[in-house]
């Protein structure tokens, strides 16, 4: 019974994060930020890695300051490093943690571009490119691959020798 209650609480947190994401996508960035901060307070720095990764990933998108966006994206990456496939599958059976990394590293690369740090951006683009094998050949996977290629073109990643 306790395990079932914990799963229900987990699902409720993911639902609440999803509601804040919908607010942001609907154009209410400030309200979404406020909700994300409140949820972050509930989850805490040492809370469920799935919750932290998901919330930080979306919270980064609400930031106006690139340094703040970077901080949230780094939190998302750190939480992903703690996340297990077992935990992720309890939420959604078709997901694997390795599938998170192309997007997470792409976001970090974009943050570093905004901050005028092309070498750090290139480093994360290499990591994103190295992780794309985990993506399906579907709209999402192609979208991430295309975004990586665009950012590589912007920072000159494809033209440099390793």
Coordinates of C-alpha atoms in Angstrom, one line a residue, residues 22-127:
X22 CA 1.6 24.1 -20.1
X23 CA 1.4 27.5 -18.5
X24 CA 4.8 28.4 -20.0
X25 CA 3.9 27.1 -23.4
X26 CA 0.7 29.1 -23.2
X27 CA 2.7 32.3 -22.7
X28 CA 2.5 32.8 -18.9
X29 CA 6.3 32.6 -18.2
X30 CA 6.1 34.3 -14.8
X31 CA 3.3 32.1 -13.5
X32 CA 5.2 29.0 -14.7
X33 CA 8.4 30.2 -13.0
X34 CA 6.5 30.7 -9.8
X35 CA 5.0 27.3 -9.9
X36 CA 8.3 25.7 -10.8
X37 CA 10.0 27.4 -7.9
X38 CA 7.3 26.2 -5.5
X39 CA 7.6 22.6 -6.8
X40 CA 11.4 22.8 -6.6
X41 CA 11.0 23.7 -2.9
X42 CA 8.9 20.6 -2.4
X43 CA 11.2 18.3 -4.3
X44 CA 14.4 19.7 -2.9
X45 CA 18.0 19.4 -4.1
X46 CA 18.1 15.8 -3.1
X47 CA 14.7 14.8 -4.2
X48 CA 13.6 12.3 -6.9
X49 CA 16.1 12.6 -9.8
X50 CA 13.2 12.3 -12.3
X51 CA 11.4 15.2 -10.8
X52 CA 14.5 17.3 -10.5
X53 CA 15.6 16.6 -14.0
X54 CA 12.2 17.3 -15.5
X55 CA 11.6 20.4 -13.5
X56 CA 15.1 21.9 -14.0
X57 CA 14.9 21.2 -17.8
X58 CA 11.7 23.1 -18.1
X59 CA 12.6 25.8 -15.6
X60 CA 15.7 26.6 -17.6
X61 CA 13.4 27.6 -20.5
X62 CA 11.6 30.2 -18.4
X63 CA 14.8 32.1 -17.6
X64 CA 15.5 35.5 -19.2
X65 CA 19.2 35.6 -18.0
X66 CA 21.4 33.1 -19.8
X67 CA 23.4 32.5 -16.6
X68 CA 20.3 31.4 -14.8
X69 CA 19.3 29.3 -17.7
X70 CA 22.7 27.6 -17.6
X71 CA 22.4 26.9 -13.8
X72 CA 19.0 25.2 -14.3
X73 CA 20.3 23.2 -17.3
X74 CA 23.2 22.0 -15.2
X75 CA 20.8 20.9 -12.5
X76 CA 18.9 18.9 -15.1
X77 CA 22.1 17.2 -16.3
X78 CA 23.2 16.5 -12.7
X79 CA 19.8 14.9 -11.9
X80 CA 19.9 12.8 -15.1
X81 CA 23.3 11.5 -14.0
X82 CA 21.5 10.2 -10.8
X83 CA 18.4 8.8 -12.7
X84 CA 18.1 5.1 -13.3
X85 CA 16.2 3.4 -16.1
X86 CA 14.3 1.5 -13.5
X87 CA 13.0 4.8 -12.0
X88 CA 12.3 6.2 -15.4
X89 CA 10.4 3.1 -16.5
X90 CA 8.2 3.3 -13.4
X91 CA 7.0 6.6 -14.9
X92 CA 6.9 5.6 -18.5
X93 CA 8.1 2.3 -19.9
X94 CA 9.3 3.4 -23.3
X95 CA 11.9 5.9 -21.9
X96 CA 15.6 5.4 -21.3
X97 CA 17.9 7.8 -19.4
X98 CA 20.4 7.7 -22.3
X99 CA 17.8 9.3 -24.5
X100 CA 17.8 12.4 -22.3
X101 CA 21.5 13.3 -22.9
X102 CA 21.3 14.6 -26.5
X103 CA 18.8 17.2 -25.5
X104 CA 20.4 18.1 -22.2
X105 CA 23.8 18.6 -23.8
X106 CA 22.2 20.5 -26.7
X107 CA 20.6 22.9 -24.2
X108 CA 23.9 23.4 -22.4
X109 CA 25.7 24.1 -25.7
X110 CA 23.0 26.7 -26.5
X111 CA 23.5 28.3 -23.1
X112 CA 27.2 28.6 -23.6
X113 CA 26.7 30.2 -27.0
X114 CA 24.4 32.8 -25.4
X115 CA 27.1 33.4 -22.8
X116 CA 29.9 33.9 -25.5
X117 CA 31.7 30.7 -24.5
X118 CA 32.1 28.8 -27.8
X119 CA 34.6 26.2 -26.5
X120 CA 32.2 25.1 -23.8
X121 CA 29.4 25.0 -26.4
X122 CA 31.5 22.9 -28.7
X123 CA 32.3 20.5 -25.9
X124 CA 28.6 19.9 -25.1
X125 CA 27.8 19.7 -28.8
X126 CA 30.3 16.8 -29.1
X127 CA 28.6 15.1 -26.2

